[in-house]
JSON list of C-alpha atoms and ligand atoms in Angstrom, two decimals:
[
{"chain": "A", "resi": 1, "resn": "UNK", "atom": "CA", "xyz": [-9.68, 41.85, 215.38]},
{"chain": "A", "resi": 2, "resn": "UNK", "atom": "CA", "xyz": [-13.21, 40.50, 215.52]},
{"chain": "A", "resi": 3, "resn": "UNK", "atom": "CA", "xyz": [-16.33, 42.51, 214.64]},
{"chain": "A", "resi": 4, "resn": "UNK", "atom": "CA", "xyz": [-19.98, 41.79, 213.83]},
{"chain": "A", "resi": 5, "resn": "UNK", "atom": "CA", "xyz": [-20.56, 41.09, 210.13]},
{"chain": "A", "resi": 6, "resn": "UNK", "atom": "CA", "xyz": [-22.30, 43.83, 208.15]},
{"chain": "A", "resi": 7, "resn": "UNK", "atom": "CA", "xyz": [-24.56, 43.36, 205.09]},
{"chain": "A", "resi": 8, "resn": "UNK", "atom": "CA", "xyz": [-21.71, 44.50, 202.82]},
{"chain": "A", "resi": 9, "resn": "UNK", "atom": "CA", "xyz": [-19.53, 41.56, 203.92]},
{"chain": "A", "resi": 10, "resn": "UNK", "atom": "CA", "xyz": [-21.57, 38.97, 202.04]},
{"chain": "A", "resi": 11, "resn": "UNK", "atom": "CA", "xyz": [-19.25, 38.80, 199.00]},
{"chain": "A", "resi": 12, "resn": "UNK", "atom": "CA", "xyz": [-16.03, 38.40, 201.04]},
{"chain": "A", "resi": 13, "resn": "UNK", "atom": "CA", "xyz": [-17.60, 35.80, 203.34]},
{"chain": "A", "resi": 14, "resn": "UNK", "atom": "CA", "xyz": [-18.97, 33.84, 200.35]},
{"chain": "A", "resi": 15, "resn": "UNK", "atom": "CA", "xyz": [-15.49, 33.89, 198.69]},
{"chain": "A", "resi": 16, "resn": "UNK", "atom": "CA", "xyz": [-13.77, 32.68, 201.83]},
{"chain": "A", "resi": 17, "resn": "UNK", "atom": "CA", "xyz": [-16.46, 30.03, 202.35]},
{"chain": "A", "resi": 18, "resn": "UNK", "atom": "CA", "xyz": [-16.02, 28.88, 198.77]},
{"chain": "A", "resi": 19, "resn": "UNK", "atom": "CA", "xyz": [-12.20, 28.65, 199.07]},
{"chain": "A", "resi": 20, "resn": "UNK", "atom": "CA", "xyz": [-12.50, 26.73, 202.31]},
{"chain": "A", "resi": 21, "resn": "UNK", "atom": "CA", "xyz": [-15.00, 24.23, 200.94]},
{"chain": "A", "resi": 22, "resn": "UNK", "atom": "CA", "xyz": [-12.87, 23.73, 197.83]},
{"chain": "A", "resi": 23, "resn": "UNK", "atom": "CA", "xyz": [-9.84, 22.98, 199.97]},
{"chain": "A", "resi": 24, "resn": "UNK", "atom": "CA", "xyz": [-11.42, 21.03, 202.78]},
{"chain": "A", "resi": 25, "resn": "UNK", "atom": "CA", "xyz": [-14.66, 19.41, 201.49]},
{"chain": "A", "resi": 26, "resn": "UNK", "atom": "CA", "xyz": [-13.23, 17.62, 198.41]},
{"chain": "A", "resi": 27, "resn": "UNK", "atom": "CA", "xyz": [-14.77, 14.17, 198.33]},
{"chain": "A", "resi": 28, "resn": "UNK", "atom": "CA", "xyz": [-17.76, 15.13, 200.49]},
{"chain": "A", "resi": 29, "resn": "UNK", "atom": "CA", "xyz": [-19.24, 17.55, 197.89]},
{"chain": "A", "resi": 30, "resn": "UNK", "atom": "CA", "xyz": [-19.22, 16.74, 194.19]},
{"chain": "A", "resi": 31, "resn": "UNK", "atom": "CA", "xyz": [-16.29, 17.91, 192.07]},
{"chain": "A", "resi": 32, "resn": "UNK", "atom": "CA", "xyz": [-18.76, 19.38, 189.56]},
{"chain": "A", "resi": 33, "resn": "UNK", "atom": "CA", "xyz": [-20.14, 21.65, 192.34]},
{"chain": "A", "resi": 34, "resn": "UNK", "atom": "CA", "xyz": [-16.80, 22.52, 193.92]},
{"chain": "A", "resi": 35, "resn": "UNK", "atom": "CA", "xyz": [-15.19, 23.34, 190.56]},
{"chain": "A", "resi": 36, "resn": "UNK", "atom": "CA", "xyz": [-18.36, 25.06, 189.23]},
{"chain": "A", "resi": 37, "resn": "UNK", "atom": "CA", "xyz": [-21.19, 27.09, 190.69]},
{"chain": "A", "resi": 38, "resn": "UNK", "atom": "CA", "xyz": [-20.33, 26.95, 194.37]},
{"chain": "A", "resi": 39, "resn": "UNK", "atom": "CA", "xyz": [-19.35, 30.63, 194.76]},
{"chain": "A", "resi": 40, "resn": "UNK", "atom": "CA", "xyz": [-22.53, 31.87, 193.05]},
{"chain": "A", "resi": 41, "resn": "UNK", "atom": "CA", "xyz": [-24.54, 29.39, 195.17]},
{"chain": "A", "resi": 42, "resn": "UNK", "atom": "CA", "xyz": [-22.96, 30.78, 198.43]},
{"chain": "A", "resi": 43, "resn": "UNK", "atom": "CA", "xyz": [-23.65, 34.46, 197.61]},
{"chain": "A", "resi": 44, "resn": "UNK", "atom": "CA", "xyz": [-27.47, 34.44, 197.93]},
{"chain": "A", "resi": 45, "resn": "UNK", "atom": "CA", "xyz": [-27.69, 32.78, 201.40]},
{"chain": "A", "resi": 46, "resn": "UNK", "atom": "CA", "xyz": [-24.97, 35.06, 202.83]},
{"chain": "A", "resi": 47, "resn": "UNK", "atom": "CA", "xyz": [-26.63, 38.17, 201.39]},
{"chain": "A", "resi": 48, "resn": "UNK", "atom": "CA", "xyz": [-29.92, 37.11, 202.87]},
{"chain": "A", "resi": 49, "resn": "UNK", "atom": "CA", "xyz": [-28.51, 36.20, 206.29]},
{"chain": "A", "resi": 50, "resn": "UNK", "atom": "CA", "xyz": [-26.61, 39.43, 206.68]},
{"chain": "A", "resi": 51, "resn": "UNK", "atom": "CA", "xyz": [-29.50, 41.51, 205.56]},
{"chain": "A", "resi": 52, "resn": "UNK", "atom": "CA", "xyz": [-31.50, 40.33, 208.61]},
{"chain": "A", "resi": 53, "resn": "UNK", "atom": "CA", "xyz": [-29.19, 40.83, 211.61]},
{"chain": "A", "resi": 54, "resn": "UNK", "atom": "CA", "xyz": [-30.68, 40.13, 215.01]},
{"chain": "A", "resi": 55, "resn": "UNK", "atom": "CA", "xyz": [-33.20, 37.53, 213.87]},
{"chain": "A", "resi": 56, "resn": "UNK", "atom": "CA", "xyz": [-31.91, 34.90, 216.28]},
{"chain": "A", "resi": 57, "resn": "UNK", "atom": "CA", "xyz": [-28.54, 34.55, 214.59]},
{"chain": "A", "resi": 58, "resn": "UNK", "atom": "CA", "xyz": [-25.19, 36.27, 214.83]},
{"chain": "A", "resi": 59, "resn": "UNK", "atom": "CA", "xyz": [-22.33, 36.36, 212.36]},
{"chain": "A", "resi": 60, "resn": "UNK", "atom": "CA", "xyz": [-18.87, 37.48, 213.43]},
{"chain": "A", "resi": 61, "resn": "UNK", "atom": "CA", "xyz": [-15.89, 38.09, 211.19]},
{"chain": "A", "resi": 62, "resn": "UNK", "atom": "CA", "xyz": [-12.13, 38.28, 211.87]},
{"chain": "A", "resi": 63, "resn": "UNK", "atom": "CA", "xyz": [-10.35, 41.05, 209.97]},
{"chain": "A", "resi": 64, "resn": "UNK", "atom": "CA", "xyz": [-6.67, 41.74, 209.43]},
{"chain": "A", "resi": 65, "resn": "UNK", "atom": "CA", "xyz": [-4.90, 45.08, 209.43]},
{"chain": "A", "resi": 66, "resn": "UNK", "atom": "CA", "xyz": [-6.11, 46.12, 206.00]},
{"chain": "A", "resi": 67, "resn": "UNK", "atom": "CA", "xyz": [-9.70, 45.13, 206.74]},
{"chain": "A", "resi": 68, "resn": "UNK", "atom": "CA", "xyz": [-9.68, 41.82, 204.80]},
{"chain": "A", "resi": 69, "resn": "UNK", "atom": "CA", "xyz": [-11.90, 39.12, 206.21]},
{"chain": "A", "resi": 70, "resn": "UNK", "atom": "CA", "xyz": [-9.74, 36.23, 207.49]},
{"chain": "A", "resi": 71, "resn": "UNK", "atom": "CA", "xyz": [-12.41, 34.10, 209.19]},
{"chain": "A", "resi": 72, "resn": "UNK", "atom": "CA", "xyz": [-16.05, 33.98, 210.16]},
{"chain": "A", "resi": 73, "resn": "UNK", "atom": "CA", "xyz": [-18.51, 32.18, 212.37]},
{"chain": "A", "resi": 74, "resn": "UNK", "atom": "CA", "xyz": [-22.30, 32.04, 212.11]},
{"chain": "A", "resi": 75, "resn": "UNK", "atom": "CA", "xyz": [-24.41, 30.99, 215.10]},
{"chain": "A", "resi": 76, "resn": "UNK", "atom": "CA", "xyz": [-28.16, 30.21, 215.22]},
{"chain": "A", "resi": 77, "resn": "UNK", "atom": "CA", "xyz": [-29.63, 30.55, 218.69]},
{"chain": "A", "resi": 78, "resn": "UNK", "atom": "CA", "xyz": [-32.07, 27.98, 220.11]},
{"chain": "A", "resi": 79, "resn": "UNK", "atom": "CA", "xyz": [-31.67, 25.68, 217.11]},
{"chain": "A", "resi": 80, "resn": "UNK", "atom": "CA", "xyz": [-32.07, 22.43, 219.04]},
{"chain": "A", "resi": 81, "resn": "UNK", "atom": "CA", "xyz": [-34.25, 21.87, 222.12]},
{"chain": "A", "resi": 82, "resn": "UNK", "atom": "CA", "xyz": [-31.57, 19.63, 223.67]},
{"chain": "A", "resi": 83, "resn": "UNK", "atom": "CA", "xyz": [-28.26, 20.93, 222.45]},
{"chain": "A", "resi": 84, "resn": "UNK", "atom": "CA", "xyz": [-29.06, 24.68, 222.13]},
{"chain": "A", "resi": 85, "resn": "UNK", "atom": "CA", "xyz": [-27.38, 27.02, 219.67]},
{"chain": "A", "resi": 86, "resn": "UNK", "atom": "CA", "xyz": [-25.99, 25.75, 216.35]},
{"chain": "A", "resi": 87, "resn": "UNK", "atom": "CA", "xyz": [-22.58, 26.99, 215.27]},
{"chain": "A", "resi": 88, "resn": "UNK", "atom": "CA", "xyz": [-23.35, 26.57, 211.62]},
{"chain": "A", "resi": 89, "resn": "UNK", "atom": "CA", "xyz": [-20.25, 27.77, 209.83]},
{"chain": "A", "resi": 90, "resn": "UNK", "atom": "CA", "xyz": [-16.71, 28.36, 211.08]},
{"chain": "A", "resi": 91, "resn": "UNK", "atom": "CA", "xyz": [-13.93, 28.94, 208.56]},
{"chain": "A", "resi": 92, "resn": "UNK", "atom": "CA", "xyz": [-10.50, 30.52, 208.79]},
{"chain": "A", "resi": 93, "resn": "UNK", "atom": "CA", "xyz": [-8.49, 31.62, 205.73]},
{"chain": "A", "resi": 94, "resn": "UNK", "atom": "CA", "xyz": [-6.12, 28.82, 204.75]},
{"chain": "A", "resi": 95, "resn": "UNK", "atom": "CA", "xyz": [-3.00, 30.94, 205.21]},
{"chain": "A", "resi": 96, "resn": "UNK", "atom": "CA", "xyz": [-4.14, 31.99, 208.70]},
{"chain": "A", "resi": 97, "resn": "UNK", "atom": "CA", "xyz": [-4.82, 28.59, 210.26]},
{"chain": "A", "resi": 98, "resn": "UNK", "atom": "CA", "xyz": [-3.25, 27.52, 213.60]},
{"chain": "A", "resi": 99, "resn": "UNK", "atom": "CA", "xyz": [-2.82, 31.11, 214.74]},
{"chain": "A", "resi": 100, "resn": "UNK", "atom": "CA", "xyz": [-5.67, 31.10, 217.26]},
{"chain": "A", "resi": 101, "resn": "UNK", "atom": "CA", "xyz": [-8.37, 32.67, 215.03]},
{"chain": "A", "resi": 102, "resn": "UNK", "atom": "CA", "xyz": [-10.73, 29.67, 215.14]},
{"chain": "A", "resi": 103, "resn": "UNK", "atom": "CA", "xyz": [-10.44, 29.65, 218.94]},
{"chain": "A", "resi": 104, "resn": "UNK", "atom": "CA", "xyz": [-11.31, 33.38, 219.10]},
{"chain": "A", "resi": 105, "resn": "UNK", "atom": "CA", "xyz": [-14.27, 32.95, 216.77]},
{"chain": "A", "resi": 106, "resn": "UNK", "atom": "CA", "xyz": [-15.62, 30.05, 218.81]},
{"chain": "A", "resi": 107, "resn": "UNK", "atom": "CA", "xyz": [-15.24, 32.14, 221.95]},
{"chain": "A", "resi": 108, "resn": "UNK", "atom": "CA", "xyz": [-17.24, 34.95, 220.37]},
{"chain": "A", "resi": 109, "resn": "UNK", "atom": "CA", "xyz": [-20.04, 32.51, 219.55]},
{"chain": "A", "resi": 110, "resn": "UNK", "atom": "CA", "xyz": [-20.02, 31.15, 223.11]},
{"chain": "A", "resi": 111, "resn": "UNK", "atom": "CA", "xyz": [-20.08, 34.72, 224.52]},
{"chain": "A", "resi": 112, "resn": "UNK", "atom": "CA", "xyz": [-23.13, 35.57, 222.39]},
{"chain": "A", "resi": 113, "resn": "UNK", "atom": "CA", "xyz": [-24.96, 32.39, 223.54]},
{"chain": "A", "resi": 114, "resn": "UNK", "atom": "CA", "xyz": [-24.13, 33.13, 227.19]},
{"chain": "A", "resi": 115, "resn": "UNK", "atom": "CA", "xyz": [-25.42, 36.70, 226.83]},
{"chain": "A", "resi": 116, "resn": "UNK", "atom": "CA", "xyz": [-28.91, 35.50, 225.82]},
{"chain": "A", "resi": 117, "resn": "UNK", "atom": "CA", "xyz": [-31.74, 35.92, 228.30]},
{"chain": "A", "resi": 118, "resn": "UNK", "atom": "CA", "xyz": [-31.86, 32.12, 228.55]},
{"chain": "A", "resi": 119, "resn": "UNK", "atom": "CA", "xyz": [-28.37, 30.78, 227.75]},
{"chain": "A", "resi": 120, "resn": "UNK", "atom": "CA", "xyz": [-28.14, 27.31, 226.23]},
{"chain": "A", "resi": 121, "resn": "UNK", "atom": "CA", "xyz": [-25.51, 24.83, 225.17]},
{"chain": "A", "resi": 122, "resn": "UNK", "atom": "CA", "xyz": [-23.69, 25.05, 221.83]},
{"chain": "A", "resi": 123, "resn": "UNK", "atom": "CA", "xyz": [-23.32, 22.36, 219.16]},
{"chain": "A", "resi": 124, "resn": "UNK", "atom": "CA", "xyz": [-22.16, 21.82, 215.61]},
{"chain": "A", "resi": 125, "resn": "UNK", "atom": "CA", "xyz": [-21.72, 19.12, 213.04]},
{"chain": "A", "resi": 126, "resn": "UNK", "atom": "CA", "xyz": [-18.48, 18.29, 211.22]},
{"chain": "A", "resi": 127, "resn": "UNK", "atom": "CA", "xyz": [-17.85, 15.97, 208.28]},
{"chain": "A", "resi": 128, "resn": "UNK", "atom": "CA", "xyz": [-16.62, 12.51, 209.35]},
{"chain": "A", "resi": 129, "resn": "UNK", "atom": "CA", "xyz": [-13.64, 12.91, 207.02]},
{"chain": "A", "resi": 130, "resn": "UNK", "atom": "CA", "xyz": [-12.70, 16.35, 208.43]},
{"chain": "A", "resi": 131, "resn": "UNK", "atom": "CA", "xyz": [-10.31, 14.97, 211.03]},
{"chain": "A", "resi": 132, "resn": "UNK", "atom": "CA", "xyz": [-8.38, 18.30, 211.33]},
{"chain": "A", "resi": 133, "resn": "UNK", "atom": "CA", "xyz": [-11.48, 20.17, 212.46]},
{"chain": "A", "resi": 134, "resn": "UNK", "atom": "CA", "xyz": [-12.42, 17.31, 214.82]},
{"chain": "A", "resi": 135, "resn": "UNK", "atom": "CA", "xyz": [-8.97, 17.62, 216.47]},
{"chain": "A", "resi": 136, "resn": "UNK", "atom": "CA", "xyz": [-9.64, 21.33, 216.86]},
{"chain": "A", "resi": 137, "resn": "UNK", "atom": "CA", "xyz": [-13.08, 20.80, 218.45]},
{"chain": "A", "resi": 138, "resn": "UNK", "atom": "CA", "xyz": [-11.68, 18.15, 220.81]},
{"chain": "A", "resi": 139, "resn": "UNK", "atom": "CA", "xyz": [-8.89, 20.62, 221.83]},
{"chain": "A", "resi": 140, "resn": "UNK", "atom": "CA", "xyz": [-11.67, 23.15, 222.51]},
{"chain": "A", "resi": 141, "resn": "UNK", "atom": "CA", "xyz": [-13.41, 20.78, 224.93]},
{"chain": "A", "resi": 142, "resn": "UNK", "atom": "CA", "xyz": [-16.19, 19.50, 222.64]},
{"chain": "A", "resi": 143, "resn": "UNK", "atom": "CA", "xyz": [-17.80, 16.08, 223.15]},
{"chain": "A", "resi": 144, "resn": "UNK", "atom": "CA", "xyz": [-18.59, 13.90, 220.17]},
{"chain": "A", "resi": 145, "resn": "UNK", "atom": "CA", "xyz": [-22.27, 13.09, 220.69]},
{"chain": "A", "resi": 146, "resn": "UNK", "atom": "CA", "xyz": [-23.21, 11.01, 217.66]},
{"chain": "A", "resi": 147, "resn": "UNK", "atom": "CA", "xyz": [-23.30, 10.61, 213.91]},
{"chain": "A", "resi": 148, "resn": "UNK", "atom": "CA", "xyz": [-25.96, 11.79, 211.49]},
{"chain": "A", "resi": 149, "resn": "UNK", "atom": "CA", "xyz": [-26.53, 12.28, 207.78]},
{"chain": "A", "resi": 150, "resn": "UNK", "atom": "CA", "xyz": [-25.94, 15.66, 206.11]},
{"chain": "A", "resi": 151, "resn": "UNK", "atom": "CA", "xyz": [-27.72, 16.48, 202.88]},
{"chain": "A", "resi": 152, "resn": "UNK", "atom": "CA", "xyz": [-24.92, 17.68, 200.63]},
{"chain": "A", "resi": 153, "resn": "UNK", "atom": "CA", "xyz": [-25.78, 21.16, 199.31]},
{"chain": "A", "resi": 154, "resn": "UNK", "atom": "CA", "xyz": [-24.26, 20.39, 195.93]},
{"chain": "A", "resi": 155, "resn": "UNK", "atom": "CA", "xyz": [-27.45, 19.52, 194.03]},
{"chain": "A", "resi": 156, "resn": "UNK", "atom": "CA", "xyz": [-26.43, 15.85, 193.82]},
{"chain": "A", "resi": 157, "resn": "UNK", "atom": "CA", "xyz": [-29.28, 14.70, 196.08]},
{"chain": "A", "resi": 158, "resn": "UNK", "atom": "CA", "xyz": [-26.72, 12.65, 198.04]},
{"chain": "A", "resi": 159, "resn": "UNK", "atom": "CA", "xyz": [-25.88, 12.75, 201.69]},
{"chain": "A", "resi": 160, "resn": "UNK", "atom": "CA", "xyz": [-22.76, 12.24, 203.73]},
{"chain": "A", "resi": 161, "resn": "UNK", "atom": "CA", "xyz": [-22.06, 11.57, 207.40]},
{"chain": "A", "resi": 162, "resn": "UNK", "atom": "CA", "xyz": [-21.23, 14.17, 210.02]},
{"chain": "A", "resi": 163, "resn": "UNK", "atom": "CA", "xyz": [-20.41, 13.97, 213.74]},
{"chain": "A", "resi": 164, "resn": "UNK", "atom": "CA", "xyz": [-22.21, 16.17, 216.23]},
{"chain": "A", "resi": 165, "resn": "UNK", "atom": "CA", "xyz": [-20.02, 17.90, 218.84]},
{"chain": "A", "resi": 166, "resn": "UNK", "atom": "CA", "xyz": [-21.62, 19.50, 221.88]},
{"chain": "A", "resi": 167, "resn": "UNK", "atom": "CA", "xyz": [-20.63, 21.98, 224.57]},
{"chain": "A", "resi": 168, "resn": "UNK", "atom": "CA", "xyz": [-23.34, 21.83, 227.23]},
{"chain": "A", "resi": 169, "resn": "UNK", "atom": "CA", "xyz": [-21.56, 24.73, 228.99]},
{"chain": "A", "resi": 170, "resn": "UNK", "atom": "CA", "xyz": [-20.22, 27.11, 226.32]},
{"chain": "A", "resi": 171, "resn": "UNK", "atom": "CA", "xyz": [-18.30, 28.86, 229.11]},
{"chain": "A", "resi": 172, "resn": "UNK", "atom": "CA", "xyz": [-15.46, 26.34, 228.54]},
{"chain": "A", "resi": 173, "resn": "UNK", "atom": "CA", "xyz": [-14.82, 28.12, 225.21]},
{"chain": "A", "resi": 174, "resn": "UNK", "atom": "CA", "xyz": [-14.12, 31.52, 226.74]},
{"chain": "B", "resi": 1, "resn": "COA", "atom": "C1", "xyz": [-10.95, 24.18, 211.95]},
{"chain": "B", "resi": 1, "resn": "COA", "atom": "C2", "xyz": [-10.51, 25.67, 211.97]},
{"chain": "B", "resi": 1, "resn": "COA", "atom": "C3", "xyz": [-11.76, 26.54, 212.05]},
{"chain": "B", "resi": 1, "resn": "COA", "atom": "C4", "xyz": [-9.64, 25.87, 213.22]},
{"chain": "B", "resi": 1, "resn": "COA", "atom": "O1", "xyz": [-9.24, 27.23, 213.24]},
{"chain": "B", "resi": 1, "resn": "COA", "atom": "P1", "xyz": [-7.71, 27.60, 213.49]},
{"chain": "B", "resi": 1, "resn": "COA", "atom": "O2", "xyz": [-7.65, 29.10, 213.57]},
{"chain": "B", "resi": 1, "resn": "COA", "atom": "O3", "xyz": [-6.84, 26.95, 212.49]},
{"chain": "B", "resi": 1, "resn": "COA", "atom": "O4", "xyz": [-7.49, 26.96, 214.93]},
{"chain": "B", "resi": 1, "resn": "COA", "atom": "P2", "xyz": [-6.62, 27.52, 216.19]},
{"chain": "B", "resi": 1, "resn": "COA", "atom": "O5", "xyz": [-5.35, 28.17, 215.74]},
{"chain": "B", "resi": 1, "resn": "COA", "atom": "O6", "xyz": [-7.52, 28.38, 217.01]},
{"chain": "B", "resi": 1, "resn": "COA", "atom": "O7", "xyz": [-6.31, 26.12, 216.87]},
{"chain": "B", "resi": 1, "resn": "COA", "atom": "C5", "xyz": [-6.02, 25.97, 218.17]},
{"chain": "B", "resi": 1, "resn": "COA", "atom": "C6", "xyz": [-5.78, 24.47, 218.51]},
{"chain": "B", "resi": 1, "resn": "COA", "atom": "O8", "xyz": [-6.75, 23.60, 217.93]},
{"chain": "B", "resi": 1, "resn": "COA", "atom": "C7", "xyz": [-6.07, 22.38, 217.59]},
{"chain": "B", "resi": 1, "resn": "COA", "atom": "N1", "xyz": [-6.00, 22.24, 216.14]},
{"chain": "B", "resi": 1, "resn": "COA", "atom": "C8", "xyz": [-6.33, 23.21, 215.21]},
{"chain": "B", "resi": 1, "resn": "COA", "atom": "N2", "xyz": [-6.15, 22.69, 213.94]},
{"chain": "B", "resi": 1, "resn": "COA", "atom": "C9", "xyz": [-5.71, 21.46, 214.09]},
{"chain": "B", "resi": 1, "resn": "COA", "atom": "C10", "xyz": [-5.34, 20.46, 213.18]},
{"chain": "B", "resi": 1, "resn": "COA", "atom": "N3", "xyz": [-5.42, 20.65, 211.84]},
{"chain": "B", "resi": 1, "resn": "COA", "atom": "N4", "xyz": [-4.90, 19.28, 213.66]},
{"chain": "B", "resi": 1, "resn": "COA", "atom": "C11", "xyz": [-4.78, 19.08, 215.00]},
{"chain": "B", "resi": 1, "resn": "COA", "atom": "N5", "xyz": [-5.14, 19.97, 215.92]},
{"chain": "B", "resi": 1, "resn": "COA", "atom": "C12", "xyz": [-5.59, 21.18, 215.47]},
{"chain": "B", "resi": 1, "resn": "COA", "atom": "C13", "xyz": [-4.67, 22.47, 218.16]},
{"chain": "B", "resi": 1, "resn": "COA", "atom": "O9", "xyz": [-4.73, 22.06, 219.49]},
{"chain": "B", "resi": 1, "resn": "COA", "atom": "C14", "xyz": [-4.45, 23.99, 218.02]},
{"chain": "B", "resi": 1, "resn": "COA", "atom": "O10", "xyz": [-3.42, 24.42, 218.88]},
{"chain": "B", "resi": 1, "resn": "COA", "atom": "P3", "xyz": [-1.88, 24.38, 218.38]},
{"chain": "B", "resi": 1, "resn": "COA", "atom": "O11", "xyz": [-1.87, 25.03, 217.03]},
{"chain": "B", "resi": 1, "resn": "COA", "atom": "O12", "xyz": [-1.18, 25.14, 219.46]},
{"chain": "B", "resi": 1, "resn": "COA", "atom": "O13", "xyz": [-1.52, 22.92, 218.31]},
{"chain": "B", "resi": 1, "resn": "COA", "atom": "C15", "xyz": [-9.70, 26.05, 210.74]},
{"chain": "B", "resi": 1, "resn": "COA", "atom": "O14", "xyz": [-8.59, 25.25, 210.65]},
{"chain": "B", "resi": 1, "resn": "COA", "atom": "C16", "xyz": [-10.49, 25.96, 209.43]},
{"chain": "B", "resi": 1, "resn": "COA", "atom": "O15", "xyz": [-11.06, 26.93, 208.98]},
{"chain": "B", "resi": 1, "resn": "COA", "atom": "N6", "xyz": [-10.48, 24.80, 208.77]},
{"chain": "B", "resi": 1, "resn": "COA", "atom": "C17", "xyz": [-11.05, 24.65, 207.48]},
{"chain": "B", "resi": 1, "resn": "COA", "atom": "C18", "xyz": [-12.62, 24.77, 207.50]},
{"chain": "B", "resi": 1, "resn": "COA", "atom": "C19", "xyz": [-13.22, 23.80, 208.45]},
{"chain": "B", "resi": 1, "resn": "COA", "atom": "O16", "xyz": [-12.93, 22.60, 208.44]},
{"chain": "B", "resi": 1, "resn": "COA", "atom": "N7", "xyz": [-14.14, 24.34, 209.28]},
{"chain": "B", "resi": 1, "resn": "COA", "atom": "C20", "xyz": [-14.86, 23.59, 210.24]},
{"chain": "B", "resi": 1, "resn": "COA", "atom": "C21", "xyz": [-16.12, 23.10, 209.59]},
{"chain": "B", "resi": 1, "resn": "COA", "atom": "S1", "xyz": [-17.11, 22.09, 210.72]}
]
């Protein structure tokens, strides 16, 4: 089941985000960060985001039967004048992958964008080395639009490369 995130979800979302980065972003973020302060670093931005619902962003969570959060997506409307809304974070619990949750979460993001008074396209960036997520986005009809640097949020001051994927018509995600 999907539902809008509530302010009290920040700890569970930060924990899932941390686990996902540790499993999937090794090599792109420093080991010192991934093995160290990452969870504490994730808590504050999620607490802040969820405390301000309706400020041009939407966060949706997937929950299982006992209410545990099994995935989430965060979307920022009107983030780019050309490409539209930014799907900033999409993560599914490792044990729940390939069961359709990522597809449902992307559809919820598309639905929110299309419900805006002035609907836009949808875009995201994905690490060049994250070939599994790229395969998922291509299966979801995304177009690889280019390559750009991403400032690693690990305090290293370094940057890594990401691809931009775009959906000029988010309706294809429904
Ligand atoms: C990428 C991610 C969000 C996809 O969510 P998911 O719930 O696993 O994806 P779905 O079950 O909805 O996938 C549907 C289809 O996408 C494609 N797909 C998904 N994962 C894939 C993979 N690892 N390799 C190839 N194709 C894949 C397939 O076509 C799949 O259909 P199939 O299982 O019938 O073959 C999820 O795997 C995840 O959280 N990954 C780790 C974090 C991450 O990389 N997030 C993206 C950051 S930009």
